[in-house]
Amino acid sequence: MSTDVKTIPQEQHIAPNGIKLPIYMDNHATTPMDPRVLEEMLPYFMEKFGNAASRNHSFGWAAEEGVETARERIARLVGATTKEIIFTSGATESDNLAIKGVAEMYKEKGNHIITAVTEHKAVLDTCKRLEKYGYRVTYLPVQKDGLVDLDDLKRAMDDKTILVTIMAANNEIGVLQPWAEIGKLCRERGIIFHTDATQAVGKVPVDVNKQNIDVMSISAHKMYGPKGVGALYVRRKNPRVQISPIIDGGGHERGMRSGTLNVPGIVGLGKACAIATEEMPKESCHLAGLRNRLRDKIMGRLDEVYINGTMEHRLPGNLNISFAYVEGESLLMGINDIAVSSGSACTSATLEPSYVLKALGTGDDLAHSSIRFGLGRFNTEAEVDYVADRVVDTVQRLRELSPLYEMAKEGVDLKSVKWAAE
Amino acid sequence: MSYSDKVLDHYSNPRNVGSMDKSSQDVGTGLVGAPECGDVMKLQIKVNPQTSVIEDAKFKTFGCGSAIASSSLATEWVKGKTVEEALQIKNTEIVKELSLPPVKIHCSVLAEDAIRAAIHDWKKKNGVEAKAPATAEAHQ
């Protein structure tokens, strides 16, 4: 596997042990492009610049050929047919198109939508908007392990339910929902099942037929492809799903998504899918190995460290840990040559800690102390070891600085303290 | 979020980290904030009973880099001041010194609260009449 990432747009320096710094370990936010993807895209900027909708000259045909190859590659990765793949600008658009498109198309049938509280904002905020237009939305809670309870789902379904939208893999804690079972429950009741599979496609096996998926959002830049391009899978058979467009215009993508196609981006998405089809089994094994190594190295040396979400059903590259008595942003400051994310309020625009962790029943204090490690294709074992050392050292240093750690060591029950409000 | 050089300096080399015996007569302890809010500061002062001069100060903080820097700076500033002088320290001065952005102003407020709480504790312990109520001043 190539670790030769050609362009990291940050000033690089080299650690004493030869590791290039900064280390990128935030692959749920975005992934670096695979050089093979870039190579495949490049001709489509200059030589093959045509509009894929130009049917009467070779420039258009060349572009169209690139697009159709990409469509085949995406379809192959997820077990779909080419006519079921619609290109979009990314997963946020795909989520909007899926949810609003189904809601509009099936409004005569019903007005009830079911989703979960740990969904991405692209789903939650879309559902909230539909509520303003008279739709009824049920937000399912999740269990402590981050998974929805299928009995809760069953109970929420009624004869007005037209859509269930539950993500495949969570972007913060990486847990994999039981999509096949959710899809089955939906299929039995004639309800459409949409899944936001942004984090899952290319990382874990996806088969829209085996997993009973009707509509699925896909993003390129989470799987080593370019930003600004994604796709929506829309089932055509057993059952045929129809969606109303949210963008009107030239009738591209069988009328579901007008707008001139982003040909280089689409070619890149296709190549990213082709690589994933080939390399996923090996890569997921490699990533899970690195992830477990990171977990063991950290947890072997620190006490009061908690993993958020189930380890059993989880993306291979995800580790989300809370370090008790240490605030997340200060931890990020201490490991500033490592790119990761925190669920701390201090790192968010809203000054609220992660709503996903809160939904698991994680206390606000531990939500503030959480770090998300997102391992990816280009991370190495040496990087994992370096990250583990830096994290352990910084947590130890910050705990020495933490009045909470001191109080806990003195045997004070922090829950019983009456904290003075700010 | 980018940090000012002064915040980074206090974060990397915090001044006066530690704890003093909170049962000691000449030590005042302030514990402010809450874990759920992501900030807890403990600030302690050791006061000369004759002169009311703060001879030593220690802190421990659970919080972001700006919270650590604010409390570290607070310990530097109170040292050598009388308790009455220390009560004059305003959070706005901390904001200015550390170039804190608007979203971090609450860190400076908490540091000011910690100073006041520590002094209040010392006064209560030593039966000194509270000339300035610990929390009556309006914050920015």
Coordinates of C-alpha atoms in Angstrom, one line a residue:
Chain A
M1 CA 0.0 0.0 0.0
S2 CA 1.4 3.4 -0.9
T3 CA 1.9 5.8 1.9
D4 CA 3.2 8.4 -0.5
V5 CA 0.6 11.1 0.0
K6 CA 1.8 13.7 -2.5
T7 CA 0.2 16.8 -1.1
I8 CA -0.7 17.6 2.4
P9 CA -1.4 21.3 2.5
Q10 CA 0.3 22.0 5.8
E11 CA 3.8 22.8 6.8
Q12 CA 5.5 19.5 7.4
H13 CA 8.3 18.7 9.8
I14 CA 9.9 15.4 10.7
A15 CA 9.8 13.9 14.1
P16 CA 13.1 12.4 15.5
N17 CA 11.9 8.9 14.6
G18 CA 11.3 9.8 11.0
I19 CA 7.5 10.3 11.1
K20 CA 6.2 13.2 9.0
L21 CA 4.3 15.7 11.2
P22 CA 1.6 16.8 11.4
I23 CA -0.1 13.4 11.4
Y24 CA -3.6 13.3 9.9
M25 CA -5.9 11.0 11.9
D26 CA -9.3 12.7 11.3
N27 CA -10.4 10.6 8.4
H28 CA -14.1 10.9 9.3
A29 CA -13.9 14.6 8.6
T30 CA -12.4 14.0 5.2
T31 CA -9.8 11.8 3.7
P32 CA -6.7 12.7 1.6
M33 CA -7.2 11.9 -2.0
D34 CA -5.6 8.7 -3.2
P35 CA -3.0 9.6 -5.8
R36 CA -4.5 6.9 -8.1
V37 CA -7.8 8.8 -7.9
L38 CA -6.2 12.1 -8.8
E39 CA -4.4 10.5 -11.7
E40 CA -7.7 9.2 -13.1
M41 CA -9.4 12.6 -12.8
L42 CA -6.7 14.8 -14.4
P43 CA -7.5 14.2 -18.1
Y44 CA -11.1 15.3 -17.4
F45 CA -10.1 18.8 -16.6
M46 CA -8.3 19.7 -19.8
E47 CA -8.4 17.1 -22.7
K48 CA -11.7 15.5 -21.8
F49 CA -13.5 18.7 -20.7
G50 CA -16.7 18.0 -22.6
N51 CA -20.2 18.2 -21.2
A52 CA -21.5 14.7 -20.5
A53 CA -24.9 15.9 -21.8
S54 CA -23.5 16.8 -25.2
R55 CA -24.7 13.9 -27.3
N56 CA -23.6 15.0 -30.7
H57 CA -19.8 15.3 -30.6
S58 CA -16.8 13.4 -29.4
F59 CA -16.1 15.9 -26.5
G60 CA -19.4 15.0 -25.0
W61 CA -19.0 11.3 -25.6
A62 CA -15.6 11.2 -23.9
A63 CA -17.1 12.9 -20.8
E64 CA -20.1 10.7 -20.9
E65 CA -17.9 7.6 -21.1
G66 CA -16.0 8.7 -18.0
V67 CA -19.3 9.3 -16.1
E68 CA -20.8 5.9 -17.2
T69 CA -17.6 4.0 -16.1
A70 CA -17.9 5.7 -12.8
R71 CA -21.5 4.8 -12.5
E72 CA -20.7 1.2 -13.1
R73 CA -17.9 1.2 -10.5
I74 CA -20.2 2.7 -7.8
A75 CA -23.0 0.3 -8.6
R76 CA -20.6 -2.6 -8.4
L77 CA -19.3 -1.5 -5.0
V78 CA -22.8 -1.5 -3.5
G79 CA -24.5 -4.2 -5.4
A80 CA -26.8 -1.8 -7.4
T81 CA -27.4 -1.3 -11.1
T82 CA -26.1 1.7 -13.0
K83 CA -29.6 3.2 -13.5
E84 CA -30.0 3.4 -9.8
I85 CA -27.1 5.8 -9.3
I86 CA -27.7 9.6 -9.3
F87 CA -24.8 12.0 -9.0
T88 CA -25.0 14.9 -6.6
S89 CA -22.7 17.4 -5.0
G90 CA -22.1 15.3 -1.9
A91 CA -23.8 13.5 0.9
T92 CA -25.5 16.5 2.3
E93 CA -27.3 17.1 -1.0
S94 CA -28.0 13.3 -1.3
D95 CA -29.6 13.3 2.2
N96 CA -31.7 16.3 1.3
L97 CA -32.8 14.9 -2.0
A98 CA -33.6 11.5 -0.5
I99 CA -35.6 12.8 2.4
K100 CA -37.4 15.7 0.8
G101 CA -37.7 13.8 -2.5
V102 CA -39.5 10.9 -0.8
A103 CA -41.6 13.1 1.5
E104 CA -42.9 15.1 -1.5
M105 CA -43.4 12.0 -3.8
Y106 CA -45.3 10.0 -1.2
K107 CA -47.2 12.7 0.7
E108 CA -50.6 11.2 -0.5
K109 CA -49.6 8.0 1.2
G110 CA -48.5 9.5 4.6
N111 CA -46.7 12.2 6.4
H112 CA -44.7 10.3 9.0
I113 CA -40.9 10.0 9.0
I114 CA -38.7 8.1 11.4
T115 CA -35.1 8.9 12.1
A116 CA -32.7 8.7 15.1
V117 CA -31.2 11.3 17.4
T118 CA -27.6 10.5 16.4
E119 CA -28.0 11.2 12.7
H120 CA -25.9 13.7 10.9
K121 CA -27.3 17.3 10.8
A122 CA -27.8 16.9 7.1
V123 CA -30.6 14.4 8.0
L124 CA -31.8 16.0 11.3
D125 CA -32.1 19.5 10.0
T126 CA -33.8 18.2 6.8
C127 CA -36.4 16.4 9.0
K128 CA -36.8 19.5 11.1
R129 CA -37.6 21.5 8.0
L130 CA -40.2 19.0 6.9
E131 CA -41.8 19.3 10.3
K132 CA -42.5 22.9 9.4
Y133 CA -44.3 21.7 6.3
G134 CA -46.6 19.5 8.3
Y135 CA -44.7 16.2 8.3
R136 CA -44.5 14.3 11.6
V137 CA -41.1 13.1 12.6
T138 CA -40.1 10.5 15.2
Y139 CA -36.6 10.8 16.5
L140 CA -35.6 7.4 17.9
P141 CA -33.3 7.4 20.9
V142 CA -30.3 5.1 20.9
Q143 CA -29.1 2.6 23.4
K144 CA -25.9 3.1 25.5
D145 CA -23.9 1.3 22.7
G146 CA -25.1 3.8 20.1
L147 CA -27.5 1.5 18.3
V148 CA -31.2 2.0 17.8
D149 CA -33.5 -0.6 19.4
L150 CA -35.4 -2.4 16.7
D151 CA -38.4 -2.7 19.0
D152 CA -38.5 1.1 19.4
L153 CA -38.4 1.3 15.6
K154 CA -41.3 -1.2 15.2
R155 CA -43.4 0.7 17.8
A156 CA -42.8 4.0 16.0
M157 CA -44.0 2.7 12.7
D158 CA -47.6 3.4 11.8
D159 CA -49.8 3.4 8.7
K160 CA -48.8 6.9 7.9
T161 CA -45.0 6.1 8.0
I162 CA -43.5 6.7 4.5
L163 CA -39.8 6.8 5.3
V164 CA -37.3 5.5 7.8
T165 CA -33.9 7.3 7.5
I166 CA -31.2 5.8 9.7
M167 CA -27.5 6.1 9.1
A168 CA -25.2 3.2 8.3
A169 CA -22.2 4.3 10.3
N170 CA -22.0 7.2 12.7
N171 CA -19.6 9.9 11.9
E172 CA -18.5 10.5 15.5
I173 CA -18.5 7.1 17.1
G174 CA -18.4 4.9 14.0
V175 CA -21.1 2.5 15.2
L176 CA -22.8 0.5 12.5
Q177 CA -26.6 0.4 12.8
P178 CA -28.4 -2.9 12.1
W179 CA -29.3 -1.8 8.6
A180 CA -30.3 -5.2 7.2
E181 CA -32.8 -5.7 10.0
I182 CA -34.1 -2.1 9.7
G183 CA -34.4 -2.6 6.0
K184 CA -36.3 -5.8 6.5
L185 CA -38.8 -4.2 8.9
C186 CA -39.4 -1.4 6.4
R187 CA -39.8 -3.8 3.5
E188 CA -42.4 -5.9 5.4
R189 CA -44.5 -2.7 6.0
G190 CA -44.0 -1.1 2.6
I191 CA -42.0 1.8 4.1
I192 CA -39.0 3.3 2.2
F193 CA -35.6 2.8 3.9
H194 CA -33.0 5.5 3.3
T195 CA -29.6 5.3 4.9
D196 CA -26.9 7.9 5.0
A197 CA -23.9 5.7 4.2
T198 CA -21.4 8.5 3.9
Q199 CA -19.0 6.9 6.4
A200 CA -19.7 3.3 5.5
V201 CA -19.4 3.0 1.8
G202 CA -15.9 1.9 0.9
K203 CA -15.1 1.0 4.5
V204 CA -17.5 -1.9 5.2
P205 CA -19.3 -4.2 2.8
V206 CA -22.5 -2.7 1.5
D207 CA -25.1 -4.6 -0.6
V208 CA -28.3 -2.8 -1.2
N209 CA -30.2 -6.0 -1.8
K210 CA -28.9 -8.1 1.1
Q211 CA -29.3 -5.1 3.4
N212 CA -32.8 -4.1 2.1
I213 CA -31.7 -0.5 1.3
D214 CA -34.0 1.5 -0.9
V215 CA -32.2 4.9 -1.0
M216 CA -28.6 5.5 0.1
S217 CA -26.4 8.6 0.3
I218 CA -22.8 8.3 -0.8
S219 CA -19.9 10.7 -0.6
A220 CA -16.6 10.7 -2.4
H221 CA -14.3 12.6 -0.1
K222 CA -14.7 10.2 2.8
M223 CA -13.2 7.4 0.7
Y224 CA -10.1 9.0 -0.7
G225 CA -12.0 10.8 -3.5
P226 CA -12.5 14.5 -4.2
K227 CA -14.8 16.9 -2.3
G228 CA -17.9 18.3 -3.9
V229 CA -19.2 15.0 -5.4
G230 CA -21.5 12.3 -4.1
A231 CA -24.2 10.0 -5.2
L232 CA -27.6 8.8 -4.3
Y233 CA -28.7 5.2 -4.8
V234 CA -32.4 5.0 -5.7
R235 CA -33.9 1.5 -6.0
R236 CA -35.7 0.8 -9.3
K237 CA -37.1 -2.7 -8.7
N238 CA -38.7 -4.6 -5.8
P239 CA -39.9 -2.0 -4.9
R240 CA -39.5 0.9 -7.4
V241 CA -38.8 4.0 -5.4
Q242 CA -39.5 7.4 -6.9
I243 CA -38.3 10.8 -5.6
S244 CA -39.2 14.3 -6.5
P245 CA -36.3 16.5 -7.5
I246 CA -35.2 19.4 -5.3
I247 CA -33.2 21.0 -8.1
D248 CA -35.1 21.7 -11.4
G249 CA -33.5 22.4 -14.7
G250 CA -32.2 20.5 -17.7
G251 CA -33.5 17.1 -16.6
H252 CA -30.1 15.5 -16.0
E253 CA -29.9 12.2 -14.1
R254 CA -33.3 11.1 -15.3
G255 CA -34.9 14.3 -14.0
M256 CA -33.9 13.6 -10.4
R257 CA -31.0 16.0 -10.3
S258 CA -30.6 18.7 -12.9
G259 CA -27.3 20.4 -13.5
T260 CA -24.3 19.8 -15.6
L261 CA -22.4 16.9 -14.2
N262 CA -19.1 17.4 -12.3
V263 CA -17.3 15.0 -14.6
P264 CA -13.8 15.1 -13.1
G265 CA -15.3 14.7 -9.6
I266 CA -17.6 11.8 -10.8
V267 CA -14.6 10.1 -12.4
G268 CA -12.8 10.4 -9.1
L269 CA -15.7 9.0 -7.1
G270 CA -15.8 6.1 -9.5
K271 CA -12.1 5.4 -9.2
A272 CA -12.3 5.6 -5.4
C273 CA -15.1 3.0 -5.5
A274 CA -13.1 0.8 -7.8
I275 CA -10.1 0.9 -5.4
A276 CA -12.4 0.2 -2.4
T277 CA -14.0 -2.8 -4.2
E278 CA -10.5 -4.3 -4.7
E279 CA -8.8 -3.4 -1.4
M280 CA -11.5 -3.2 1.3
P281 CA -11.0 -6.7 2.8
K282 CA -7.3 -6.1 3.3
E283 CA -7.6 -2.5 4.2
S284 CA -10.4 -3.0 6.8
C285 CA -8.3 -5.6 8.5
H286 CA -5.2 -3.3 8.5
L287 CA -7.2 -0.4 9.9
A288 CA -8.9 -2.5 12.6
G289 CA -5.4 -3.7 13.6
L290 CA -4.1 -0.1 13.8
R291 CA -7.2 1.1 15.7
N292 CA -6.9 -1.7 18.2
R293 CA -3.2 -1.1 18.7
L294 CA -4.0 2.6 19.4
R295 CA -6.7 1.6 21.8
D296 CA -4.6 -0.9 23.7
K297 CA -1.6 1.4 23.9
I298 CA -3.7 4.2 25.3
M299 CA -5.8 2.1 27.6
G300 CA -2.9 0.1 28.8
R301 CA -1.3 3.1 30.3
L302 CA -4.1 5.3 31.4
D303 CA -6.9 4.7 33.9
E304 CA -10.4 6.1 33.6
V305 CA -10.6 6.1 29.8
Y306 CA -13.9 5.2 28.3
I307 CA -14.7 4.1 24.8
N308 CA -17.9 5.7 23.4
G309 CA -20.1 3.3 21.5
T310 CA -20.0 -0.4 20.9
M311 CA -16.7 -1.9 19.7
E312 CA -18.5 -4.9 18.3
H313 CA -20.4 -3.1 15.5
R314 CA -18.0 -0.3 14.4
L315 CA -16.1 1.1 11.5
P316 CA -12.6 -0.4 11.5
G317 CA -10.9 3.0 11.5
N318 CA -12.9 4.6 14.3
L319 CA -11.9 5.1 17.9
N320 CA -13.8 7.6 20.1
I321 CA -12.5 7.9 23.7
S322 CA -13.3 10.0 26.7
F323 CA -10.4 10.8 29.0
A324 CA -12.0 11.6 32.4
Y325 CA -10.9 14.8 34.1
V326 CA -9.3 16.2 31.0
E327 CA -11.1 18.7 28.8
G328 CA -11.0 17.9 25.1
E329 CA -9.8 21.1 23.6
S330 CA -6.9 21.4 26.0
L331 CA -6.0 17.9 25.0
L332 CA -6.1 18.8 21.3
M333 CA -3.8 21.8 22.1
G334 CA -1.3 19.4 23.7
I335 CA -1.2 17.1 20.7
N336 CA -1.2 19.9 18.1
D337 CA 1.0 17.9 15.7
I338 CA -1.8 15.4 15.4
A339 CA -5.1 16.2 13.6
V340 CA -8.1 14.6 15.4
S341 CA -11.5 16.0 16.6
S342 CA -13.1 16.4 20.0
G343 CA -16.7 16.3 21.2
S344 CA -15.9 19.1 23.6
A345 CA -18.1 22.2 23.5
C346 CA -15.1 24.4 23.2
T347 CA -14.4 22.9 19.8
S348 CA -17.9 23.5 18.5
A349 CA -19.5 26.7 17.3
T350 CA -22.5 26.1 19.5
L351 CA -20.6 25.7 22.8
E352 CA -22.6 22.5 23.3
P353 CA -20.9 19.2 23.8
S354 CA -21.5 16.5 21.2
Y355 CA -25.2 15.6 20.9
V356 CA -24.2 12.2 19.7
L357 CA -22.3 11.4 22.9
K358 CA -25.1 12.9 25.0
A359 CA -27.6 10.6 23.2
L360 CA -25.6 7.6 24.4
G361 CA -26.1 8.8 28.0
T362 CA -22.5 9.9 28.3
G363 CA -22.5 12.7 30.9
D364 CA -21.6 16.2 29.7
D365 CA -18.3 16.0 31.6
L366 CA -17.2 13.0 29.6
A367 CA -18.5 14.4 26.4
H368 CA -16.3 17.4 26.9
S369 CA -13.4 14.9 27.4
S370 CA -13.8 13.0 24.2
I371 CA -11.5 12.6 21.2
R372 CA -12.3 11.0 17.9
F373 CA -9.5 9.2 16.2
G374 CA -10.2 8.5 12.5
L375 CA -7.7 6.2 11.0
G376 CA -7.3 5.9 7.3
R377 CA -5.6 4.3 4.4
F378 CA -2.3 6.2 4.8
N379 CA -1.8 5.9 8.5
T380 CA 1.1 3.7 9.6
E381 CA 1.9 1.7 12.7
A382 CA 4.7 4.1 13.6
E383 CA 2.2 7.0 13.5
V384 CA -0.1 5.1 15.8
D385 CA 2.7 4.5 18.3
Y386 CA 3.6 8.2 18.1
V387 CA 0.0 9.3 18.6
A388 CA -0.5 6.9 21.5
D389 CA 2.6 8.3 23.3
R390 CA 1.7 11.9 22.7
V391 CA -1.9 11.3 23.9
V392 CA -0.8 9.4 27.1
D393 CA 1.8 12.1 27.9
T394 CA -0.6 14.9 27.4
V395 CA -3.4 13.3 29.4
Q396 CA -1.0 12.7 32.2
R397 CA 0.2 16.2 32.2
L398 CA -3.3 17.7 32.1
R399 CA -4.5 15.4 34.8
E400 CA -1.7 16.7 37.0
L401 CA -3.3 20.1 36.2
S402 CA -6.8 19.0 36.8
P403 CA -8.6 19.8 40.1
L404 CA -11.1 17.1 39.2
Y405 CA -8.5 14.4 39.0
E406 CA -7.0 15.5 42.3
M407 CA -10.5 15.4 43.9
A408 CA -11.2 12.0 42.5
K409 CA -7.9 10.6 43.8
E410 CA -8.8 12.0 47.2
G411 CA -12.0 10.0 47.1
V412 CA -14.4 12.9 46.5
D413 CA -17.5 11.8 44.6
L414 CA -17.6 14.4 41.9
K415 CA -21.3 13.8 41.3
S416 CA -22.1 14.7 44.9
V417 CA -20.2 18.1 44.7
K418 CA -22.5 21.1 44.6
W419 CA -20.8 23.0 41.8
A420 CA -21.0 26.8 41.9
A421 CA -22.5 28.0 38.7
E422 CA -20.4 30.3 36.6
Chain B
M1 CA -9.2 28.1 16.9
S2 CA -5.9 29.9 16.9
Y3 CA -4.4 30.9 20.2
S4 CA -2.3 33.9 21.1
D5 CA 1.3 33.4 22.0
K6 CA 0.6 34.2 25.6
V7 CA -2.1 31.6 25.9
L8 CA 0.2 29.0 24.3
D9 CA 2.9 30.0 26.7
H10 CA 0.7 29.6 29.8
Y11 CA -0.7 26.4 28.5
S12 CA 2.8 24.9 27.8
N13 CA 4.4 26.4 30.9
P14 CA 1.6 27.0 33.4
R15 CA 2.8 29.0 36.4
N16 CA 2.1 28.1 40.0
V17 CA 0.5 24.7 39.4
G18 CA -0.3 22.8 42.6
S19 CA -2.3 22.6 45.8
M20 CA -2.0 24.0 49.3
D21 CA -3.5 22.6 52.4
K22 CA -7.0 24.0 52.3
S23 CA -7.6 23.5 56.0
S24 CA -4.7 25.8 56.8
Q25 CA -5.8 29.1 58.5
D26 CA -3.9 31.4 56.1
V27 CA -5.0 29.6 52.9
G28 CA -8.1 30.6 51.0
T29 CA -9.5 28.2 48.4
G30 CA -11.8 29.1 45.5
L31 CA -13.4 26.3 43.4
V32 CA -15.5 27.6 40.6
G33 CA -17.2 26.2 37.4
A34 CA -18.7 22.8 36.9
P35 CA -17.5 19.6 35.0
E36 CA -20.7 19.6 32.9
C37 CA -19.8 23.0 31.6
G38 CA -16.3 22.0 30.7
D39 CA -14.5 24.3 33.1
V40 CA -13.5 23.9 36.7
M41 CA -10.9 26.1 38.4
K42 CA -9.3 25.7 41.8
L43 CA -7.4 28.8 42.9
Q44 CA -5.7 29.0 46.3
I45 CA -4.0 31.9 48.0
K46 CA -1.7 32.0 51.0
V47 CA -2.2 35.3 52.8
N48 CA 0.1 37.0 55.4
P49 CA -2.2 37.6 58.4
Q50 CA -0.3 40.8 59.4
T51 CA -0.1 42.5 56.0
S52 CA -3.0 40.9 54.1
V53 CA -0.5 40.4 51.3
I54 CA -1.0 37.3 49.1
E55 CA 2.4 35.6 49.5
D56 CA 1.7 32.5 47.4
A57 CA -0.9 31.3 44.9
K58 CA -1.6 27.9 43.3
F59 CA -4.1 26.7 40.8
K60 CA -5.4 23.6 39.1
T61 CA -7.8 23.9 36.1
F62 CA -9.9 21.5 34.1
G63 CA -10.8 23.3 31.0
C64 CA -9.6 24.5 27.6
G65 CA -6.3 26.2 26.9
S66 CA -7.7 29.6 27.5
A67 CA -9.1 28.6 30.9
I68 CA -5.7 27.1 31.9
A69 CA -4.0 30.3 30.7
S70 CA -6.5 32.6 32.5
S71 CA -6.1 30.9 35.8
S72 CA -2.3 30.6 35.4
L73 CA -2.2 34.4 34.8
A74 CA -4.5 35.0 37.7
T75 CA -2.1 33.3 40.1
E76 CA 0.8 35.5 38.8
W77 CA -1.2 38.7 39.2
V78 CA -2.5 38.1 42.7
K79 CA 0.9 37.2 44.1
G80 CA 2.4 40.2 46.0
K81 CA -0.9 42.1 46.1
T82 CA -3.0 42.6 49.2
V83 CA -6.4 40.9 49.1
E84 CA -8.1 44.2 48.5
E85 CA -5.8 45.0 45.6
A86 CA -6.4 41.5 44.2
L87 CA -10.2 42.1 44.3
Q88 CA -9.6 44.9 41.9
I89 CA -8.5 42.5 39.1
K90 CA -11.0 42.5 36.3
N91 CA -11.7 39.8 33.8
T92 CA -11.4 42.4 31.1
E93 CA -7.7 42.8 32.0
I94 CA -7.2 39.1 31.6
V95 CA -9.0 39.2 28.2
K96 CA -6.7 42.0 27.1
E97 CA -3.5 40.4 28.4
L98 CA -4.2 37.0 26.8
S99 CA -5.9 38.4 23.7
L100 CA -8.9 36.1 24.3
P101 CA -11.5 35.9 21.5
P102 CA -15.1 36.7 22.4
V103 CA -16.0 33.0 22.8
K104 CA -13.4 32.6 25.5
I105 CA -14.4 35.6 27.6
H106 CA -16.2 33.2 30.0
C107 CA -12.7 31.7 30.8
S108 CA -11.6 35.1 32.1
V109 CA -14.8 35.6 34.1
L110 CA -14.2 32.2 35.7
A111 CA -10.7 33.2 36.7
E112 CA -12.0 36.4 38.2
D113 CA -14.6 34.4 40.1
A114 CA -11.9 32.0 41.3
I115 CA -9.9 34.9 42.8
R116 CA -12.9 36.3 44.5
A117 CA -14.0 32.9 45.8
A118 CA -10.5 32.2 47.2
I119 CA -10.4 35.6 48.9
H120 CA -13.9 35.2 50.2
D121 CA -12.9 31.8 51.7
W122 CA -9.9 33.3 53.4
K123 CA -11.9 36.2 54.8
K124 CA -14.6 33.9 56.1
K125 CA -12.0 31.7 57.7
N126 CA -10.2 34.6 59.4
G127 CA -13.3 36.6 60.4
V128 CA -12.3 39.5 58.2
E129 CA -15.2 41.7 57.3
A130 CA -16.0 41.4 53.7
K131 CA -15.5 44.9 52.3
A132 CA -16.3 43.9 48.8
P133 CA -19.0 41.3 48.4
A134 CA -17.6 38.3 46.5
T135 CA -20.0 38.2 43.7
A136 CA -21.7 41.6 43.6
E137 CA -19.6 43.2 40.9
A138 CA -21.0 43.0 37.5
H139 CA -19.0 41.1 34.9
Q140 CA -18.5 42.3 31.4

